[in-house]
Tab-separated table of C-alpha atoms and ligand atoms in Angstrom:
chain	number	residue	atom	x	y	z
A	1	MET	CA	-11.549	23.867	15.523
A	2	ALA	CA	-12.590	21.527	18.276
A	3	SER	CA	-15.244	19.961	16.057
A	4	GLU	CA	-12.763	19.715	13.162
A	5	GLN	CA	-10.446	17.775	15.398
A	6	LYS	CA	-13.289	15.532	16.513
A	7	ARG	CA	-14.223	14.676	12.941
A	8	TRP	CA	-10.597	13.939	12.157
A	9	SER	CA	-10.233	11.562	15.042
A	10	VAL	CA	-13.532	9.797	14.310
A	11	MET	CA	-12.372	9.199	10.739
A	12	HIS	CA	-9.141	7.714	11.944
A	13	VAL	CA	-10.580	5.725	14.773
A	14	LEU	CA	-13.196	3.977	12.655
A	15	PRO	CA	-10.832	2.155	10.307
A	16	LEU	CA	-8.735	1.155	13.307
A	17	ILE	CA	-11.760	-0.481	14.930
A	18	LEU	CA	-12.477	-2.287	11.674
A	19	ILE	CA	-8.915	-3.549	11.491
A	20	LEU	CA	-9.035	-4.723	15.102
A	21	LYS	CA	-12.296	-6.522	14.394
A	22	MET	CA	-10.780	-8.270	11.396
A	23	VAL	CA	-7.735	-9.303	13.411
A	24	SER	CA	-9.779	-10.696	16.272
A	25	PHE	CA	-12.039	-12.493	13.811
A	26	GLU	CA	-9.000	-14.180	12.311
A	27	VAL	CA	-7.713	-15.177	15.713
A	28	ASN	CA	-11.116	-16.719	16.472
A	29	GLY	CA	-11.024	-18.621	13.202
A	30	HIS	CA	-7.845	-20.465	14.182
A	31	PRO	CA	-8.007	-22.622	17.270
A	32	GLN	CA	-4.936	-22.459	19.509
A	33	VAL	CA	-4.516	-26.236	19.211
A	34	PRO	CA	-5.502	-28.442	16.261
A	35	CYS	CA	-7.719	-30.733	18.322
A	36	TYR	CA	-9.429	-31.219	21.650
A	37	PHE	CA	-10.275	-34.692	23.009
A	38	ILE	CA	-12.613	-35.146	25.961
A	39	PHE	CA	-13.003	-38.070	28.386
A	40	GLY	CA	-15.434	-38.052	31.275
A	41	ASP	CA	-18.905	-38.566	32.689
A	42	SER	CA	-22.210	-36.706	32.725
A	43	LEU	CA	-20.492	-33.404	33.498
A	44	VAL	CA	-19.273	-33.332	29.881
A	45	ASP	CA	-21.215	-36.066	28.006
A	46	ASN	CA	-22.775	-34.489	24.919
A	47	GLY	CA	-24.830	-37.370	23.576
A	48	ASN	CA	-22.915	-40.642	23.812
A	49	ASN	CA	-25.643	-42.295	25.927
A	50	ASN	CA	-28.497	-41.276	23.603
A	51	ARG	CA	-30.337	-44.214	22.041
A	52	ASN	CA	-28.931	-46.642	24.647
A	53	GLU	CA	-30.674	-48.389	27.483
A	54	SER	CA	-29.790	-46.094	30.383
A	55	LEU	CA	-31.363	-44.040	33.147
A	56	ALA	CA	-28.426	-41.637	32.753
A	57	ARG	CA	-29.709	-39.823	29.693
A	58	ALA	CA	-30.500	-36.188	29.067
A	59	ASP	CA	-31.788	-36.113	25.497
A	60	TYR	CA	-35.158	-34.551	26.370
A	61	LEU	CA	-36.462	-31.202	27.608
A	62	PRO	CA	-35.926	-29.412	29.925
A	63	TYR	CA	-32.262	-30.443	29.327
A	64	GLY	CA	-30.880	-28.172	26.632
A	65	ILE	CA	-33.530	-25.486	27.164
A	66	ASP	CA	-30.815	-22.816	26.730
A	67	PHE	CA	-28.759	-24.710	24.154
A	68	PRO	CA	-29.136	-23.469	20.550
A	69	SER	CA	-30.140	-26.892	19.188
A	70	GLY	CA	-32.180	-27.912	22.259
A	71	PRO	CA	-31.694	-31.237	24.047
A	72	THR	CA	-28.563	-33.064	22.888
A	73	GLY	CA	-27.713	-35.365	25.773
A	74	ARG	CA	-25.901	-32.642	27.747
A	75	PHE	CA	-26.787	-32.762	31.466
A	76	CYS	CA	-27.309	-29.035	31.627
A	77	ASN	CA	-29.649	-26.261	30.581
A	78	GLY	CA	-26.979	-25.060	28.140
A	79	LYS	CA	-23.252	-25.406	27.594
A	80	THR	CA	-21.013	-27.791	29.515
A	81	ILE	CA	-17.554	-26.852	30.784
A	82	VAL	CA	-15.841	-28.382	27.741
A	83	ASP	CA	-18.179	-26.540	25.354
A	84	ALA	CA	-17.060	-23.289	26.965
A	85	VAL	CA	-13.377	-24.351	26.930
A	86	ALA	CA	-13.657	-25.273	23.225
A	87	LYS	CA	-14.873	-21.721	22.550
A	88	LEU	CA	-12.030	-20.215	24.595
A	89	LEU	CA	-9.553	-22.346	22.629
A	90	GLY	CA	-10.936	-20.780	19.456
A	91	PHE	CA	-12.890	-23.705	17.983
A	92	ASP	CA	-15.819	-22.643	15.786
A	93	ASP	CA	-17.870	-25.702	16.633
A	94	TYR	CA	-18.414	-27.860	19.687
A	95	ILE	CA	-16.455	-31.121	19.761
A	96	PRO	CA	-18.721	-33.919	18.460
A	97	PRO	CA	-19.696	-36.972	20.548
A	98	TYR	CA	-17.891	-40.199	19.631
A	99	ALA	CA	-21.287	-41.711	18.785
A	100	ASN	CA	-21.628	-39.436	15.708
A	101	ALA	CA	-18.069	-38.305	14.924
A	102	LYS	CA	-17.184	-39.400	11.406
A	103	GLY	CA	-14.628	-38.757	8.668
A	104	ARG	CA	-12.321	-35.752	8.761
A	105	ALA	CA	-14.387	-34.145	11.548
A	106	ILE	CA	-12.427	-36.273	14.030
A	107	LEU	CA	-9.345	-34.180	13.251
A	108	ASN	CA	-10.821	-31.410	15.451
A	109	GLY	CA	-11.221	-33.818	18.340
A	110	VAL	CA	-13.842	-36.167	19.756
A	111	ASN	CA	-15.859	-36.280	22.984
A	112	TYR	CA	-15.906	-39.821	24.473
A	113	ALA	CA	-17.630	-38.930	27.751
A	114	SER	CA	-20.464	-41.117	28.967
A	115	ALA	CA	-22.867	-40.361	31.812
A	116	ALA	CA	-22.636	-42.745	34.796
A	117	ALA	CA	-19.131	-43.840	33.769
A	118	GLY	CA	-16.252	-44.149	36.184
A	119	ILE	CA	-12.651	-45.190	36.462
A	120	ARG	CA	-13.843	-48.629	37.543
A	121	ASN	CA	-15.657	-50.728	34.967
A	122	GLU	CA	-18.592	-51.624	37.199
A	123	THR	CA	-19.264	-48.045	38.323
A	124	GLY	CA	-22.746	-46.814	37.390
A	125	LYS	CA	-24.010	-50.222	36.275
A	126	GLN	CA	-27.263	-49.802	38.220
A	127	LEU	CA	-28.119	-46.954	35.806
A	128	GLY	CA	-27.661	-49.078	32.674
A	129	ALA	CA	-25.427	-48.772	29.606
A	130	ARG	CA	-22.395	-46.507	29.843
A	131	ILE	CA	-18.834	-46.388	28.532
A	132	SER	CA	-16.318	-46.729	31.367
A	133	PHE	CA	-12.993	-44.894	31.153
A	134	ALA	CA	-11.426	-48.153	29.849
A	135	GLY	CA	-14.027	-48.190	27.075
A	136	GLN	CA	-13.376	-44.515	26.303
A	137	VAL	CA	-9.648	-45.188	26.043
A	138	ASN	CA	-10.382	-48.051	23.610
A	139	ASN	CA	-12.512	-45.674	21.548
A	140	TYR	CA	-9.626	-43.182	21.507
A	141	LYS	CA	-7.333	-45.910	20.114
A	142	ASN	CA	-9.875	-46.428	17.377
A	143	THR	CA	-9.849	-42.685	16.597
A	144	VAL	CA	-6.044	-42.636	16.563
A	145	SER	CA	-5.953	-45.354	13.907
A	146	GLN	CA	-8.409	-43.288	11.845
A	147	VAL	CA	-6.122	-40.245	12.255
A	148	VAL	CA	-3.208	-42.370	10.977
A	149	ASN	CA	-5.294	-43.292	7.922
A	150	ILE	CA	-6.327	-39.699	7.215
A	151	LEU	CA	-2.860	-38.163	7.687
A	152	GLY	CA	-1.091	-41.001	5.882
A	153	ASP	CA	1.376	-42.372	8.415
A	154	LYS	CA	2.088	-42.876	12.092
A	155	ASP	CA	4.681	-40.114	12.387
A	156	SER	CA	2.342	-37.457	11.016
A	157	ALA	CA	-0.404	-38.656	13.337
A	158	ALA	CA	1.937	-38.594	16.355
A	159	ASN	CA	3.134	-35.131	15.450
A	160	TYR	CA	-0.458	-33.956	15.136
A	161	LEU	CA	-1.800	-35.533	18.333
A	162	ARG	CA	1.038	-34.272	20.508
A	163	GLN	CA	-0.209	-30.710	19.960
A	164	CYS	CA	-3.782	-31.490	21.017
A	165	ILE	CA	-5.373	-30.972	24.414
A	166	HIS	CA	-6.898	-34.000	26.135
A	167	THR	CA	-9.249	-33.204	28.996
A	168	VAL	CA	-9.988	-36.064	31.390
A	169	GLY	CA	-12.461	-35.937	34.273
A	170	LEU	CA	-13.590	-39.131	35.987
A	171	GLY	CA	-14.003	-40.361	39.533
A	172	SER	CA	-17.221	-38.689	40.770
A	173	ASN	CA	-19.281	-41.747	39.870
A	174	ASP	CA	-16.773	-44.086	41.508
A	175	TYR	CA	-17.984	-42.448	44.725
A	176	ILE	CA	-21.644	-41.562	44.190
A	177	ASN	CA	-22.513	-44.493	41.924
A	178	ASN	CA	-20.246	-47.043	43.581
A	179	TYR	CA	-18.543	-46.617	46.984
A	180	PHE	CA	-21.383	-44.662	48.610
A	181	MET	CA	-24.000	-47.078	47.270
A	182	PRO	CA	-23.379	-50.141	49.436
A	183	ASN	CA	-26.618	-51.855	48.394
A	184	TYR	CA	-25.285	-52.242	44.857
A	185	TYR	CA	-21.513	-52.326	45.285
A	186	GLN	CA	-18.940	-54.169	47.392
A	187	THR	CA	-16.187	-51.538	47.381
A	188	SER	CA	-17.019	-49.945	50.767
A	189	ARG	CA	-16.644	-53.373	52.357
A	190	GLN	CA	-13.390	-54.093	50.515
A	191	TYR	CA	-11.538	-50.808	51.017
A	192	THR	CA	-11.156	-47.950	53.464
A	193	LEU	CA	-11.515	-44.543	51.804
A	194	GLU	CA	-7.707	-44.129	51.803
A	195	GLN	CA	-7.282	-47.492	50.105
A	196	TYR	CA	-10.064	-46.743	47.661
A	197	ALA	CA	-8.457	-43.457	46.566
A	198	SER	CA	-5.195	-45.331	45.909
A	199	VAL	CA	-6.929	-48.142	44.012
A	200	LEU	CA	-8.756	-45.622	41.829
A	201	ILE	CA	-5.616	-43.598	41.145
A	202	GLN	CA	-3.711	-46.781	40.283
A	203	GLN	CA	-6.296	-47.802	37.684
A	204	TYR	CA	-6.598	-44.206	36.441
A	205	SER	CA	-2.834	-43.980	35.966
A	206	GLU	CA	-2.713	-47.184	33.889
A	207	LEU	CA	-5.407	-45.899	31.553
A	208	LEU	CA	-3.907	-42.405	31.330
A	209	ARG	CA	-0.626	-44.044	30.401
A	210	GLU	CA	-2.470	-45.790	27.557
A	211	LEU	CA	-3.560	-42.380	26.268
A	212	TYR	CA	0.074	-41.260	26.439
A	213	ASN	CA	1.200	-44.447	24.662
A	214	HIS	CA	-1.235	-43.656	21.853
A	215	GLY	CA	-0.018	-40.121	21.314
A	216	ALA	CA	-1.579	-37.838	23.955
A	217	ARG	CA	0.996	-35.384	25.360
A	218	LYS	CA	-1.031	-32.451	26.706
A	219	LEU	CA	-3.451	-33.674	29.343
A	220	ALA	CA	-5.642	-31.625	31.668
A	221	LEU	CA	-6.880	-33.774	34.568
A	222	ASN	CA	-9.965	-32.561	36.392
A	223	GLY	CA	-10.071	-32.875	40.140
A	224	ILE	CA	-13.440	-34.009	41.498
A	225	GLY	CA	-15.702	-31.174	42.644
A	226	GLN	CA	-17.520	-30.913	45.965
A	227	ILE	CA	-19.994	-33.712	45.470
A	228	GLY	CA	-20.813	-33.550	49.182
A	229	CYS	CA	-22.398	-30.150	48.446
A	230	VAL	CA	-24.587	-30.935	45.407
A	231	PRO	CA	-28.356	-30.564	46.052
A	232	ASN	CA	-28.761	-34.347	46.089
A	233	ALA	CA	-26.254	-34.673	48.932
A	234	LEU	CA	-27.693	-31.658	50.801
A	235	SER	CA	-31.179	-33.145	50.673
A	236	GLN	CA	-29.823	-36.160	52.554
A	237	SER	CA	-28.051	-34.153	55.235
A	238	GLN	CA	-29.747	-33.498	58.570
A	239	ASP	CA	-30.592	-29.829	58.046
A	240	GLY	CA	-30.697	-29.800	54.241
A	241	THR	CA	-28.007	-27.137	53.883
A	242	THR	CA	-24.780	-28.542	55.359
A	243	CYS	CA	-22.387	-30.253	52.950
A	244	VAL	CA	-21.822	-33.946	53.604
A	245	GLU	CA	-18.338	-33.875	55.111
A	246	LYS	CA	-17.760	-37.605	54.750
A	247	VAL	CA	-18.153	-37.357	50.977
A	248	ASN	CA	-16.048	-34.216	50.643
A	249	SER	CA	-13.206	-35.624	52.710
A	250	ALA	CA	-13.196	-38.774	50.527
A	251	ILE	CA	-12.913	-36.541	47.450
A	252	LYS	CA	-10.012	-34.620	48.973
A	253	LEU	CA	-8.070	-37.876	49.394
A	254	PHE	CA	-8.600	-38.646	45.718
A	255	ASN	CA	-7.689	-35.135	44.555
A	256	ASN	CA	-4.483	-35.089	46.602
A	257	GLU	CA	-3.364	-38.327	44.988
A	258	LEU	CA	-4.278	-36.941	41.587
A	259	ILE	CA	-1.963	-33.969	42.103
A	260	SER	CA	0.867	-36.387	42.944
A	261	LEU	CA	0.064	-38.327	39.791
A	262	VAL	CA	0.405	-35.150	37.722
A	263	ASN	CA	3.838	-34.560	39.256
A	264	ASN	CA	4.911	-38.156	38.660
A	265	PHE	CA	3.818	-38.190	35.028
A	266	ASN	CA	5.524	-34.856	34.340
A	267	ARG	CA	8.732	-36.253	35.831
A	268	ASP	CA	8.630	-39.766	34.324
A	269	LEU	CA	7.018	-39.575	30.891
A	270	PRO	CA	9.166	-37.898	28.240
A	271	ASP	CA	7.511	-34.842	26.659
A	272	ALA	CA	4.373	-35.292	28.809
A	273	LYS	CA	2.590	-32.160	30.009
A	274	PHE	CA	-0.067	-32.911	32.593
A	275	ILE	CA	-2.001	-30.268	34.475
A	276	TYR	CA	-4.509	-30.467	37.333
A	277	ILE	CA	-7.708	-28.400	37.396
A	278	ASN	CA	-8.819	-27.562	40.919
A	279	ASN	CA	-12.594	-27.852	40.549
A	280	TYR	CA	-12.942	-28.516	44.262
A	281	ASP	CA	-11.748	-25.089	45.350
A	282	ILE	CA	-13.444	-23.292	42.481
A	283	PHE	CA	-16.742	-24.714	43.793
A	284	GLN	CA	-15.760	-23.785	47.330
A	285	ASP	CA	-15.453	-20.234	46.080
A	286	PHE	CA	-18.954	-20.343	44.523
A	287	ILE	CA	-20.435	-21.625	47.763
A	288	ASN	CA	-18.538	-19.204	50.020
A	289	ASN	CA	-19.142	-16.192	47.887
A	290	PRO	CA	-22.127	-16.776	45.570
A	291	GLN	CA	-23.018	-13.079	45.043
A	292	ALA	CA	-19.588	-12.444	43.545
A	293	TYR	CA	-20.543	-14.819	40.726
A	294	GLY	CA	-24.172	-13.792	40.380
A	295	PHE	CA	-25.644	-16.846	42.133
A	296	LYS	CA	-28.658	-16.499	44.417
A	297	VAL	CA	-29.386	-20.216	44.909
A	298	THR	CA	-26.619	-22.712	45.637
A	299	ASN	CA	-28.464	-25.457	47.512
A	300	ALA	CA	-31.234	-26.427	45.088
A	301	GLY	CA	-31.446	-27.409	41.439
A	302	CYS	CA	-33.492	-25.493	38.920
A	303	CYS	CA	-35.442	-28.321	37.302
A	304	GLY	CA	-37.728	-30.692	39.162
A	305	VAL	CA	-35.984	-33.976	39.826
A	306	GLY	CA	-37.823	-37.298	39.808
A	307	ARG	CA	-37.112	-39.858	42.473
A	308	ILE	CA	-38.962	-42.903	41.249
A	309	LYS	CA	-37.179	-46.080	40.056
A	310	GLY	CA	-33.716	-44.580	40.341
A	311	GLN	CA	-34.696	-41.670	38.124
A	312	ILE	CA	-32.514	-38.881	39.432
A	313	THR	CA	-32.576	-36.571	36.428
A	314	CYS	CA	-34.962	-33.703	35.560
A	315	VAL	CA	-38.575	-34.782	35.124
A	316	PRO	CA	-39.208	-34.916	31.352
A	317	GLY	CA	-41.168	-31.971	30.000
A	318	LYS	CA	-41.470	-30.189	33.339
A	319	THR	CA	-40.970	-26.409	33.280
A	320	PRO	CA	-37.739	-25.452	35.073
A	321	CYS	CA	-37.065	-22.258	37.041
A	322	GLN	CA	-36.817	-18.966	35.138
A	323	ASN	CA	-33.693	-17.532	36.817
A	324	ARG	CA	-31.333	-20.239	35.597
A	325	ASP	CA	-28.303	-17.938	35.611
A	326	GLU	CA	-28.809	-17.349	39.337
A	327	HIS	CA	-28.638	-21.056	40.129
A	328	LEU	CA	-25.318	-22.757	40.787
A	329	PHE	CA	-26.972	-26.095	40.000
A	330	TRP	CA	-29.233	-27.029	37.136
A	331	ASP	CA	-30.461	-30.387	38.466
A	332	ASP	CA	-29.664	-32.401	41.602
A	333	PHE	CA	-26.073	-33.107	40.541
A	334	HIS	CA	-25.015	-30.950	37.616
A	335	PRO	CA	-23.975	-27.301	37.534
A	336	SER	CA	-25.901	-24.752	35.473
A	337	GLU	CA	-24.472	-23.308	32.269
A	338	ALA	CA	-23.716	-20.120	34.226
A	339	ALA	CA	-21.468	-22.112	36.592
A	340	ASN	CA	-19.912	-24.140	33.767
A	341	VAL	CA	-18.888	-21.004	31.898
A	342	ILE	CA	-17.079	-19.630	34.966
A	343	VAL	CA	-15.317	-22.938	35.680
A	344	ALA	CA	-14.225	-23.062	32.032
A	345	ARG	CA	-12.887	-19.507	32.182
A	346	ARG	CA	-10.936	-20.187	35.375
A	347	SER	CA	-9.451	-23.437	34.109
A	348	TYR	CA	-8.521	-21.810	30.790
A	349	SER	CA	-7.139	-18.668	32.375
A	350	ALA	CA	-6.532	-19.111	36.094
A	351	GLN	CA	-8.066	-16.438	38.314
A	352	SER	CA	-6.197	-17.586	41.390
A	353	ARG	CA	-2.885	-19.431	41.579
A	354	SER	CA	-4.586	-22.557	42.860
A	355	ASP	CA	-7.100	-22.889	39.975
A	356	ALA	CA	-4.751	-24.870	37.747
A	357	TYR	CA	-1.445	-26.595	38.498
A	358	PRO	CA	1.302	-26.217	37.349
A	359	MET	CA	-0.295	-24.069	34.623
A	360	ASP	CA	-3.684	-23.309	33.076
A	361	ILE	CA	-5.146	-24.580	29.799
A	362	ARG	CA	-4.183	-21.434	27.896
A	363	GLN	CA	-0.522	-21.967	28.787
A	364	LEU	CA	-0.792	-25.691	28.058
A	365	ALA	CA	-2.120	-24.848	24.605
A	366	LYS	CA	0.915	-22.632	23.888
A	367	LEU	CA	3.540	-25.291	24.722
B	1	LIG	C1	-24.624	-47.656	22.797
B	1	LIG	O1	-24.843	-48.677	21.856
B	1	LIG	C2	-23.860	-48.755	20.833
B	1	LIG	C3	-24.285	-49.823	19.853
B	1	LIG	O2	-24.539	-51.026	20.532
B	1	LIG	C4	-22.491	-49.038	21.452
B	1	LIG	O3	-21.494	-49.054	20.454
B	1	LIG	C5	-22.178	-47.957	22.464
B	1	LIG	O4	-20.962	-48.241	23.116
B	1	LIG	C6	-23.300	-47.845	23.492
B	1	LIG	N1	-23.058	-46.696	24.364
B	1	LIG	C7	-23.223	-46.779	25.659
B	1	LIG	C8	-23.087	-45.504	26.392
B	1	LIG	O5	-23.482	-47.820	26.227
B	2	LIG	C1	-12.446	-53.154	32.065
B	2	LIG	O1	-13.049	-53.285	30.792
B	2	LIG	C2	-12.139	-53.297	29.705
B	2	LIG	C3	-12.933	-53.304	28.415
B	2	LIG	O2	-13.657	-52.126	28.295
B	2	LIG	C4	-11.247	-54.528	29.842
B	2	LIG	O3	-10.313	-54.546	28.799
B	2	LIG	C5	-10.501	-54.468	31.195
B	2	LIG	O4	-9.769	-55.646	31.380
B	2	LIG	C6	-11.498	-54.304	32.334
B	2	LIG	N1	-10.740	-54.015	33.547
B	2	LIG	C7	-10.927	-54.658	34.681
B	2	LIG	C8	-10.060	-54.243	35.831
B	2	LIG	O5	-11.748	-55.541	34.803
């Protein structure tokens, strides 16, 4: 009798599992938003600097060692944060770089990010070619006119774009490849750190408004992470393990103004939905509590970093560490795939109330 019952339940449970699988497959097949546009720097660049004259390139091994198609220009061993967010949003494919996005593929979104780029045009110039945020916004305008052509008219394009998520993350390079590089840049002599944060936010807000004026309505703005705690910064601190407080406090000024900007845009721009992603505190959590996230090493990169002629990326062809998932950082500046996947998960579906403000990406997608 007992075994009869068991057989009965197995027979009924199996089809149910099949049905559930089919349902979840269908959900995966339909992204929660029609398109995902990405603006940023090396944290999310996926190949826009390839083939250009730049020291900020990652189109060679060991970059991409854990990425299915190998090196692509991503500054990581594997997926970036936006790759992981694209998956969580239900996209089948990664969002293509602007440099190769063509035809109807742009309807899924485009990645404009360029390593070394900043909010200010001159930021990162000592590393070579890059597309500043102003340039990325111009490229978006170009995409929007292509969307108008494909969909037939401006109203259809506007109606389409307003549903899409636009992720924007710039500012790190305006500090590390500008303000804190006084041999190359004037800004630290022109502005105090308070003034500099305001100047950056002012220019950022003008360009973000351009995105809004060209159809963007759902925007996720990334706060700057703890760049005073990346291995490159630690290696310059006295004891090699203490975060550089001067850099982190500069970043906090910027992030605080960015939160105010989110509030102002949500109040002033009709139909605008801006959110803020709190990368700073998510990284604080990793550093305070690494074991909880599976990290054993938080103060050193995993690949060997060259230091000749401004080369600050992984040494080409050099074998990186084996335990990449136990490293918070992949190279001297950029998080590992393991870290990126967790940041993506927390920004998509907030783990703590402070991860995303006033809502997370999943809720933004539903609006
Ligand atoms: C790379 O070169 C192409 C062609 O000149 C240009 O359109 C693009 O903006 C450049 N990208 C960067 C990152 O400088
Ligand atoms: C920055 O460069 C863009 C072109 O990419 C230009 O239109 C803009 O005027 C420049 N901004 C400043 C402040 O120089």
